[in-house]
Coordinates of C-alpha atoms and ligand atoms in Angstrom, one line a residue:
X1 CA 0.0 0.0 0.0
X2 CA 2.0 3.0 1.2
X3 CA 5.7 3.0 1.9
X4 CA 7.2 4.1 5.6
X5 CA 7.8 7.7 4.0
X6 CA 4.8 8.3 2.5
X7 CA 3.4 7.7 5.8
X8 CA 5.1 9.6 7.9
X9 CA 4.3 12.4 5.3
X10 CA 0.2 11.7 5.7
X11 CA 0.7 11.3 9.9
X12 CA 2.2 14.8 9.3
X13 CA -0.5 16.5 7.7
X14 CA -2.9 14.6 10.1
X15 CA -1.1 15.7 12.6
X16 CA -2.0 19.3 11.5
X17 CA -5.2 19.1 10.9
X18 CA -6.0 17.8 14.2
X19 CA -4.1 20.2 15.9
X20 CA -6.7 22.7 13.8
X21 CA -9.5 21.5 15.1
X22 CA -8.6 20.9 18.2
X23 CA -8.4 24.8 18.6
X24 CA -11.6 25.4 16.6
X25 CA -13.8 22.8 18.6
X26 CA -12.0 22.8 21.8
X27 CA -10.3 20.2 24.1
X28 CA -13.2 17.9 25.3
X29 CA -14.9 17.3 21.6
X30 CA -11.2 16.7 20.6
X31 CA -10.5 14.1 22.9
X32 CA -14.2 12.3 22.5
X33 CA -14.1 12.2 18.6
X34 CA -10.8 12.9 17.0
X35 CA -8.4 11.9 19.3
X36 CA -9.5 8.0 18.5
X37 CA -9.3 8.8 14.7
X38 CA -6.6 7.3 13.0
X39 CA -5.4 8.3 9.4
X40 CA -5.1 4.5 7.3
X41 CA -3.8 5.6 3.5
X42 CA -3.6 8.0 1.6
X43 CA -4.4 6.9 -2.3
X44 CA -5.6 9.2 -5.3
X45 CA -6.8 11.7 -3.3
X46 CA -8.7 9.7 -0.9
X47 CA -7.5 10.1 2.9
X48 CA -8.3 7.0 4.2
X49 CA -9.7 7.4 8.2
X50 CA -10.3 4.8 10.6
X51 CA -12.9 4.9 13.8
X52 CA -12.9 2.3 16.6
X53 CA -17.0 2.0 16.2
X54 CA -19.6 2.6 14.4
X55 CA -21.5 5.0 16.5
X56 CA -18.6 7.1 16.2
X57 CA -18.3 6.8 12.4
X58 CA -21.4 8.1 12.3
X59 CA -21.0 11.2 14.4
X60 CA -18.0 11.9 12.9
X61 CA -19.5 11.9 9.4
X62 CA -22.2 14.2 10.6
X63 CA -20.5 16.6 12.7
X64 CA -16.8 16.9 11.8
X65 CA -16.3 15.7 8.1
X66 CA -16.6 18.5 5.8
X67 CA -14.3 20.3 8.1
X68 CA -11.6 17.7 8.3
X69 CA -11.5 18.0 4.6
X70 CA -11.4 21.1 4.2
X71 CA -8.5 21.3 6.8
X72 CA -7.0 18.6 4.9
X73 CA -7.3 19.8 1.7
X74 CA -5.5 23.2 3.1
X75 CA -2.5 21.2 4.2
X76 CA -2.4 18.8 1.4
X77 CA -3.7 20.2 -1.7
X78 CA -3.8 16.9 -3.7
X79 CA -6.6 15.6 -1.1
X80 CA -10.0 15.9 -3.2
X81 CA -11.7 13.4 -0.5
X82 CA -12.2 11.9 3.4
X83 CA -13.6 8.6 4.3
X84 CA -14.4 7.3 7.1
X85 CA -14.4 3.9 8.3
X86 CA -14.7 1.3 11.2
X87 CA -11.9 -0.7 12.2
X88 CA -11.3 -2.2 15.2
X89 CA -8.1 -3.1 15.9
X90 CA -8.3 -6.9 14.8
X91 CA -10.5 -6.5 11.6
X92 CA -9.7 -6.4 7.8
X93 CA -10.0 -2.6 6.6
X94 CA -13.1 -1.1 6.5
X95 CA -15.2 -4.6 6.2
X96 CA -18.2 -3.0 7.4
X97 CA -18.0 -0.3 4.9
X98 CA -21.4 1.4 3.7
X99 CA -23.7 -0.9 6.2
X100 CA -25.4 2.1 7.8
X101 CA -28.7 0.1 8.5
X102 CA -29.4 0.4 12.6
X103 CA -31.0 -2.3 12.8
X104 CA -27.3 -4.5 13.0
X105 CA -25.8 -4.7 15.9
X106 CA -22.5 -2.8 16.3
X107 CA -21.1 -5.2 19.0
X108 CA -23.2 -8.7 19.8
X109 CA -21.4 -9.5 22.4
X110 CA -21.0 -6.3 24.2
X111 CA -25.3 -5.3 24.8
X112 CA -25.6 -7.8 27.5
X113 CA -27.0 -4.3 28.9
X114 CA -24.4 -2.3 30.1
X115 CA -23.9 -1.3 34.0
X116 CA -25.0 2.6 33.9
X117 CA -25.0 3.9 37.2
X118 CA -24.2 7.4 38.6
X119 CA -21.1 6.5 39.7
X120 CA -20.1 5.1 36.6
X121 CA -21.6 7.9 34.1
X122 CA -20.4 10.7 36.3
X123 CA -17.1 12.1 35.4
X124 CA -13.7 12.5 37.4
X125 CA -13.7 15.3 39.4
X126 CA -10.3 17.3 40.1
X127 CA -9.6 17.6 43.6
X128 CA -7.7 20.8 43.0
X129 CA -10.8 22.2 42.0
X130 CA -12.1 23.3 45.2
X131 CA -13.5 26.4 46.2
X132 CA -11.4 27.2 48.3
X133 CA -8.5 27.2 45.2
X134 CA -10.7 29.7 43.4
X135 CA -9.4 33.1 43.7
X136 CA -12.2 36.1 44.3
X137 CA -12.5 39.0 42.4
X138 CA -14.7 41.2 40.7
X139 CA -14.8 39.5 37.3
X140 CA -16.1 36.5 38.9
X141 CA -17.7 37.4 42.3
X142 CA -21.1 37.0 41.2
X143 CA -20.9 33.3 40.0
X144 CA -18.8 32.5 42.8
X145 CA -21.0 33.5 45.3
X146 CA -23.9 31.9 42.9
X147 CA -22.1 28.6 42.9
X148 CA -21.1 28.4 46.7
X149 CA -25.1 29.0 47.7
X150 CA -26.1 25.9 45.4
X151 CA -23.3 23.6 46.9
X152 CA -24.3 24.9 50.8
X153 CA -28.2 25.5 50.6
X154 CA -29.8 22.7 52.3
X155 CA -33.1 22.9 49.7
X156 CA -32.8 24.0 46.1
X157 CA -32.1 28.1 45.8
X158 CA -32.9 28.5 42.2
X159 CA -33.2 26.0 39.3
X160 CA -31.2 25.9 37.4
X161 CA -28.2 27.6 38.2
X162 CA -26.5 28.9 34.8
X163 CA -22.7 29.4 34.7
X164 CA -21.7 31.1 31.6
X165 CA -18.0 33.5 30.5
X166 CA -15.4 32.6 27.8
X167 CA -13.4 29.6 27.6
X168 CA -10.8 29.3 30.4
X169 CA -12.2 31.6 33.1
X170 CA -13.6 28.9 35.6
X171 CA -16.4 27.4 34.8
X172 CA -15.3 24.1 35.0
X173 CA -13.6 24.8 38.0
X174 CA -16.7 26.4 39.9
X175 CA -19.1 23.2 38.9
X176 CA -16.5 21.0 40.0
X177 CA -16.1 22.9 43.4
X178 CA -20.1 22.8 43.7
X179 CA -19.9 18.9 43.2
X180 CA -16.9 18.0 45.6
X181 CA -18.7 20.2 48.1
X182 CA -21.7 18.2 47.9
X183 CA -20.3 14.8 48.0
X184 CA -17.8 15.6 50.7
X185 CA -20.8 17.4 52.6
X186 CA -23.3 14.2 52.2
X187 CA -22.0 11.5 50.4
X188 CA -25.5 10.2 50.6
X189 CA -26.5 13.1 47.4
X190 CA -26.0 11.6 44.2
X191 CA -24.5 14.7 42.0
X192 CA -24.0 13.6 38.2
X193 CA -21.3 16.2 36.5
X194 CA -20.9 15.7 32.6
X195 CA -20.1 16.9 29.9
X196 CA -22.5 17.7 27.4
X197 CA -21.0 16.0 25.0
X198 CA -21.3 12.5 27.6
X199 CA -24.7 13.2 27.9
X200 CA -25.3 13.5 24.3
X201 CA -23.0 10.5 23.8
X202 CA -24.6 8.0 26.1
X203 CA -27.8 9.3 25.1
X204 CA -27.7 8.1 21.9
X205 CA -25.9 5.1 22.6
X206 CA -28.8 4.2 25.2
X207 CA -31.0 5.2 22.2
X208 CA -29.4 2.0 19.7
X209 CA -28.8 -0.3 22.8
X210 CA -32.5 0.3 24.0
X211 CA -31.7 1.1 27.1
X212 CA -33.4 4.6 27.0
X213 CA -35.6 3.5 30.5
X214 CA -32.6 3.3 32.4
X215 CA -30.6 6.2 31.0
X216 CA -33.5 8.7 31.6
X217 CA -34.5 6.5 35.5
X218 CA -30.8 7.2 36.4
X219 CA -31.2 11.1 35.8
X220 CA -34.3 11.4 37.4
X221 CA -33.4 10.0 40.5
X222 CA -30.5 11.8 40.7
X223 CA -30.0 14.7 43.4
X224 CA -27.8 17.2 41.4
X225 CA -27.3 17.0 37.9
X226 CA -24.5 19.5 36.3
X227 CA -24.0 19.3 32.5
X228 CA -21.0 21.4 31.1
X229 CA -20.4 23.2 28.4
X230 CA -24.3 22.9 27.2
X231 CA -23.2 24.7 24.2
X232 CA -22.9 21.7 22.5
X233 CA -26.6 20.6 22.7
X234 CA -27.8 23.5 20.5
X235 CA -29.3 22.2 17.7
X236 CA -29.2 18.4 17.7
X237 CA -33.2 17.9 18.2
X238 CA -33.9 14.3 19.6
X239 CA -30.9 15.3 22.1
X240 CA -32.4 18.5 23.0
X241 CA -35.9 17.2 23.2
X242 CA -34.4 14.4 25.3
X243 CA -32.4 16.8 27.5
X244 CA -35.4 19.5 28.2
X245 CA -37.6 16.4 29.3
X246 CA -34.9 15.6 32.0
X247 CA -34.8 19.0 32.8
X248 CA -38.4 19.5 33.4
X249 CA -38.7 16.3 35.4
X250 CA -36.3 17.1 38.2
X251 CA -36.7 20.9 38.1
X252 CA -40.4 19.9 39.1
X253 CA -39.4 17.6 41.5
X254 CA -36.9 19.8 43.1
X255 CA -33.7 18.6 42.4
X256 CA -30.7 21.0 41.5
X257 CA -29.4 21.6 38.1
X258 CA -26.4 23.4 37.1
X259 CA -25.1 24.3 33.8
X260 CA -22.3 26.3 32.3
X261 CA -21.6 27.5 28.5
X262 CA -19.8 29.6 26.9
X263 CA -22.6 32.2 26.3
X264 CA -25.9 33.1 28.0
X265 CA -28.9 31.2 27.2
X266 CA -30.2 33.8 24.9
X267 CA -27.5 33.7 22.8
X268 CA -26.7 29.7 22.7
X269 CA -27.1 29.2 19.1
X270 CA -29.8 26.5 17.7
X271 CA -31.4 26.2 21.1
X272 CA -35.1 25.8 21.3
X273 CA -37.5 29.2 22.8
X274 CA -38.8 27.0 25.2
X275 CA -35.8 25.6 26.2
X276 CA -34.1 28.9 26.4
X277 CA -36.7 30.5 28.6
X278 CA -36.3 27.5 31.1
X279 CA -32.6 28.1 31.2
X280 CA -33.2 31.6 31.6
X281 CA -35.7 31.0 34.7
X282 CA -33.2 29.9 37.2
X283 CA -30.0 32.8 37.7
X284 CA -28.1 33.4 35.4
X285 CA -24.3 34.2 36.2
X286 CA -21.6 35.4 34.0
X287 CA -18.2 35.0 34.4
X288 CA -16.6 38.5 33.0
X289 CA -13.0 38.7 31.8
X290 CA -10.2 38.5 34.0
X291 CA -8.9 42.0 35.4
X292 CA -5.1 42.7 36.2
X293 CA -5.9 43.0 40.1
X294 CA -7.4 38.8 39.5
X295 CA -5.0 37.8 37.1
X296 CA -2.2 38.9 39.6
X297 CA -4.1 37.3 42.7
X298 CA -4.4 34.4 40.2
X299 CA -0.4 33.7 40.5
X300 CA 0.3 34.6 43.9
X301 CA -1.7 31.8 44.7
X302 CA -0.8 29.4 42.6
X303 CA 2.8 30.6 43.1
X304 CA 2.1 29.4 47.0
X305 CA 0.9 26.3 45.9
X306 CA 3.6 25.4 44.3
X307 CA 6.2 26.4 47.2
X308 CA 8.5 28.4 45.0
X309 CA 9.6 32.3 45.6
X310 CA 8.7 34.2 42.4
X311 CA 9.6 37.7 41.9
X312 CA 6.2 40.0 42.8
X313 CA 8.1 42.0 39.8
X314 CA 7.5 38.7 37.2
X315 CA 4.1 38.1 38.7
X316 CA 2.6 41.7 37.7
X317 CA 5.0 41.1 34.4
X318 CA 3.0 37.9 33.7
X319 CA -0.2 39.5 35.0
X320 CA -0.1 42.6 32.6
X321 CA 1.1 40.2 29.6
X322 CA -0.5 37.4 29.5
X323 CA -4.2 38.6 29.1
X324 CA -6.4 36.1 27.4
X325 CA -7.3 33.3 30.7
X326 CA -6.3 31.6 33.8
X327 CA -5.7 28.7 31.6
X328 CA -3.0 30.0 29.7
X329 CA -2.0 32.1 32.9
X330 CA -1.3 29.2 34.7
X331 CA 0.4 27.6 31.9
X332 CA 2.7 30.6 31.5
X333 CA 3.4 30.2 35.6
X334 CA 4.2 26.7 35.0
X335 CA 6.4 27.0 32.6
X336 CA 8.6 29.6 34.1
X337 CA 8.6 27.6 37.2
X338 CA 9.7 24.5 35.6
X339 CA 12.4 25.7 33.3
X340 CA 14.0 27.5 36.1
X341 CA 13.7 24.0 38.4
X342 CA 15.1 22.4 35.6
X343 CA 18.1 24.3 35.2
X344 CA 18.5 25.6 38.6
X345 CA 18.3 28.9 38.3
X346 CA 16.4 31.8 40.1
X347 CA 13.1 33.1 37.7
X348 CA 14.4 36.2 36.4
X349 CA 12.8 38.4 33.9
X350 CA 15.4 37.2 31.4
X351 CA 14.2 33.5 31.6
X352 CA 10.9 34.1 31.7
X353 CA 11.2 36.5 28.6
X354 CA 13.0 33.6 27.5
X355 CA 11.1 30.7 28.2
X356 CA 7.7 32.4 27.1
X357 CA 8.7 34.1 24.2
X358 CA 6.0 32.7 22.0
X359 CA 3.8 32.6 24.1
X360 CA 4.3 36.3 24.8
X361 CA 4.5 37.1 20.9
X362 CA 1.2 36.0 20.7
X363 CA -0.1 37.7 23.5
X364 CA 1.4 40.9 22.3
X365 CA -0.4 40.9 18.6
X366 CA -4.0 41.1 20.5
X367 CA -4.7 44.7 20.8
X368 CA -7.8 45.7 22.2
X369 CA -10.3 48.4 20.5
X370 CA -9.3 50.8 23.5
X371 CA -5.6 50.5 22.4
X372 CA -6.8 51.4 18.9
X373 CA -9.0 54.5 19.5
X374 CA -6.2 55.8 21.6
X375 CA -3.2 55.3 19.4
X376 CA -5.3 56.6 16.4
X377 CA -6.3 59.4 18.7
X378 CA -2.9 61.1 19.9
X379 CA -1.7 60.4 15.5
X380 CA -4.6 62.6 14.6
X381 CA -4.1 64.4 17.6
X382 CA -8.0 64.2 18.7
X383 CA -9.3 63.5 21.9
X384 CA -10.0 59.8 22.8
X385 CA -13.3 60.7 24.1
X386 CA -14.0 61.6 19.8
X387 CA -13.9 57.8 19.0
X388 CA -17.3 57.8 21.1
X389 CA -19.0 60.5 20.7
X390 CA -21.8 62.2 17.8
X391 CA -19.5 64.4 16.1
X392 CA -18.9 64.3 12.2
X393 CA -16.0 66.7 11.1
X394 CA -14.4 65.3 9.2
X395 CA -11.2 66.0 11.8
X396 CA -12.7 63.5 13.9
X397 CA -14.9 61.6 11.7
X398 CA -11.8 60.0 9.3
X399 CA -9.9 59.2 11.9
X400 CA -13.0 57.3 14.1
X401 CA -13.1 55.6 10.4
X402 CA -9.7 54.8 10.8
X403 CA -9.8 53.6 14.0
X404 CA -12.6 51.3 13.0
X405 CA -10.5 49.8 10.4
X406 CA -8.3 48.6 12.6
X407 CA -9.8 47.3 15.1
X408 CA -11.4 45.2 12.1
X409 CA -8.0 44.1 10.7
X410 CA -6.4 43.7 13.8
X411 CA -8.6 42.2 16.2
X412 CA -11.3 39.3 16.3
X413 CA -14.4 41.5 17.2
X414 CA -17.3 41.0 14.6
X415 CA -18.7 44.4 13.0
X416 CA -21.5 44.4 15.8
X417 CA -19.2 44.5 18.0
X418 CA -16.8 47.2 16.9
X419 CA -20.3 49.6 16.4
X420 CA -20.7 49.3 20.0
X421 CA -17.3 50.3 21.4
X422 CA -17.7 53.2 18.8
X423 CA -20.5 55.0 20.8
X424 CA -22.8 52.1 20.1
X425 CA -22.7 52.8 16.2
X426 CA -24.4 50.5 13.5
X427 CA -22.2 47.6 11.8
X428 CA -22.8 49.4 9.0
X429 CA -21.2 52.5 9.7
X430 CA -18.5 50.3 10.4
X431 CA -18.7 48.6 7.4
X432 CA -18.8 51.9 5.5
X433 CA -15.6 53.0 7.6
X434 CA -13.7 49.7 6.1
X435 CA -14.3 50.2 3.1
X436 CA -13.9 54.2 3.0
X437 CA -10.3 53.4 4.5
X438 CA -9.5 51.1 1.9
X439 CA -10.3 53.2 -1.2
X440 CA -8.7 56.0 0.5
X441 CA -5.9 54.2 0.5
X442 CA -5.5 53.1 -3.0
X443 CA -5.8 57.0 -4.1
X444 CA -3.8 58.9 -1.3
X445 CA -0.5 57.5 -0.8
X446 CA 0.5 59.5 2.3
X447 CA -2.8 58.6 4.1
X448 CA -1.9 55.1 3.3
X449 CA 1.2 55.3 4.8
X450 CA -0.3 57.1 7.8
X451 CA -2.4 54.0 8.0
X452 CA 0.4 51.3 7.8
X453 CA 2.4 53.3 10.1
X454 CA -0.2 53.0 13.2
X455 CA -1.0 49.9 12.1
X456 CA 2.8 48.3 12.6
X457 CA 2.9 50.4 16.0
X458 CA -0.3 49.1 17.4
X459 CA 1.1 45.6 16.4
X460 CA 4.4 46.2 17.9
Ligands
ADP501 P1 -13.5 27.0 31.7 O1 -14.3 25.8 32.1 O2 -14.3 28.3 32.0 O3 -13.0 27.0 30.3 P2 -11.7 26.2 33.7 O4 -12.6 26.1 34.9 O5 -11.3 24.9 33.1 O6 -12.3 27.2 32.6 O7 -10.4 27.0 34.2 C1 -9.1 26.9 33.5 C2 -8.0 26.8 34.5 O8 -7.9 28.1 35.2 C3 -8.3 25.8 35.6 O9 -7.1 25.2 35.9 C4 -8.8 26.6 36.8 O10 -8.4 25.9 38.0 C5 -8.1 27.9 36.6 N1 -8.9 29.0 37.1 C6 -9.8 29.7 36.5 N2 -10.3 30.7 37.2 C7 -9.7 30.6 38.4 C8 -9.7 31.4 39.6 N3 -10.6 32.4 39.8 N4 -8.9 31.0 40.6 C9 -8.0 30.0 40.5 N5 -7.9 29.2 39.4 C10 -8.7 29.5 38.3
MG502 MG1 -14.7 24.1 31.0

């Protein structure tokens, strides 16, 4: 079939395209459906791709296909196709190739009707994710305060209890404080946690191993059900339907639900009205962006937990560079701490310079809006407060339009988005703004320059 080099060369380029989606659909998707993905040939522009079962073969096709070839076909232009197959480990390639019907069984020997319990279905905790590990501040106060009154309240305070803030911020960590809590409290409360994509997963499998009694028996009797990252339900309908049934039946009978996302309920993205509005009946909290004064907190603690003297000089250096979440924040910490264990030297703003170089790179090239207005403000020499306000001289008004360029070439914000940091303008004024700057630029070569020159300063 294909020699040792040409398969290194496709485990390369599968490499890549994993690593892709890993960052577009996040760590606990990646691990459930591509990690177990494994890339068989590579022949006439086919990529051959094996699956350990059929179930996932399935859910693979449906969800992450077209993506993986278009990812592919971006690493490895001679790629026209994907296919997807089962193969266990033992079997001849791909023998059960195109036999989609449900009706024959994946595994005989294996639907002796699988144990389910709550024990068994719940995931691991992380004892490190404790309340009392979770640092305070204002970003966050609200849904700590939120979570701490569910996991102490001796009756149910409000149903459910919806956690929501961008990736890395603490959701997980807060639901997994709630649970530990509980257990350690009264081990006699059963508290499910899962991830959405579990409950979605067993679902469905209970679904083909008509077990569906069970599944839904074992939720309703449970005490506390957290699902995370709930995101992932939107828009996959018997799941949803499945899921809001649940959710009726023990928010009427008083047990306590918890969810978290990564946006509030009215903005989750293919989930039902109903649905939304029973989400949106319990509290709601948000997890808000870290500030310096938290990120810094952040590292002293963690800098205690790990017993080592760091600089208060490199912690507010980390704090003020590395912006986006605790995640990567404590990843940063790690590092520095590490590298300097390793070599046995004293942190030093060298080293970590050093040791966190790309990660600091990156850090450096996201420039918020605020930076934008004000850089563009001082070159123009207009007040900040311009970028805001109703005026429309043209002394202000180019420069607001320039302003919103940038923040449309240099940053992620959608057009929305930039309106609203613009005195709450219209994305089409923005839009109009692009494209103003951009013909402006083709006729007027020293306001292009102008242009390029803030725009290499603001990326530094
Ligand atoms: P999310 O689920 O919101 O993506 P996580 O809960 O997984 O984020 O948090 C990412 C990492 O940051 C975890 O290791 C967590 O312990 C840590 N973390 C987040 N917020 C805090 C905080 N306020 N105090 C201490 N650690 C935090
Ligand atoms: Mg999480």
């Amino acid at each position: 079939m294909t020699s040792d080099r040409t398969e290194a060369y496709n485990e390369e380029h599968w490499n890549e395209v994993c690593e892709s989606l890993r960052g577009e659909i996040g760590e606990a998707a990646y691990q459930s459906w591509v990690k177990p993905m494994a890339v068989r040939a590579v022949t006439n522009g086919v990529a051959r791709i094996s699956v350990p079962t059929r179930f996932m073969r399935d859910w693979v096709i449906a969800h992450y296909a077209d993506r993986l070839g278009d990812l592919w076909g971006t690493v490895d232009s001679t790629i026209e196709r994907v296919d997807i197959s089962v193969q266990s480990d033992r079997s001849v390639p791909a023998s059960d190739e195109a036999t989609l019907s449900p009706s024959q069984p994946e595994r005989k020997t294996h639907t002796a009707t699988p144990e389910i319990s709550y024990t068994t279905i719940s995931a691991p905790l992380d004892s490190r994710y404790t309340f009392e590990n979770f640092v305070v501040g204002k970003p966050n106060e609200f849904a700590y305060a939120a979570a701490r009154r569910v996991a102490e309240a001796p009756s149910v305070p409000f149903n459910p209890l919806f956690l929501y803030g961008g990736v890395g911020l603490g959701k997980t960590h807060l639901m997994h404080a709630i649970a530990l809590h509980i257990r350690n409290q009264d081990p006699k409360r059963t508290v499910i946690y899962m991830s959405a994509e579990k409950f979605m997963y067993r679902f469905i499998r209970a679904l083909k191993e008509q077990n569906t009694v069970d599944f839904k028996d074992m939720f309703r009797n449970v005490d506390v059900l957290m699902i995370d990252d709930v995101q992932f339900i939107g828009g996959k309908g018997a799941t949803q339907e499945e899921f809001f049934h649940t959710f009726n039946a023990l928010v009427d009978q008083g047990r306590q639900i918890v969810l978290s996302a990564d946006k509030s309920p009215s903005d989750l993205e293919g989930m039902e009205e109903r649905l939304q509005s029973r989400l949106n009946s319990g509290l709601v909290a948000d997890i808000h962006a870290t500030t310096f004064e938290l990120r810094l907190g952040i590292l002293q603690s963690k800098a205690e937990q790990f017993n080592v003297e760091v600089p208060q000089k490199m912690l507010e250096f980390l704090a003020h560079k590395i912006t986006a979440n605790v995640r990567e924040l404590e990843g940063a910490l790690n590092r520095v701490v590490t590298h300097s264990q390793l070599v046995g030297r004293e942190i030093s703003l060298e080293t970590t310079q050093e040791v966190l170089h790309d990660l600091l790179r990156a850090n450096d090239r996201r420039v918020t809006i605020e930076e934008i207005q004000k850089r563009v403000a001082s070159h123009f020499n207009i007040r900040t407060s311009d970028m805001h306000s109703a005026r429309r001289a043209r002394s202000v008004a180019r420069p607001r339009q320039v302003a919103m360029y940038l923040a449309k070439q240099l940053t992620a914000r959608s057009l929305p988005e930039i309106g609203r940091k613009f005195g709450g303008r219209d994305h089409t004024t923005v839009m109009h703004a692009v494209k103003k700057v951009d013909e402006l630029r083709e006729c007027d070569s020293s306001f292009a320059e102008d242009v390029e020159l803030l725009r290499r300063m603001l990326e530094g």
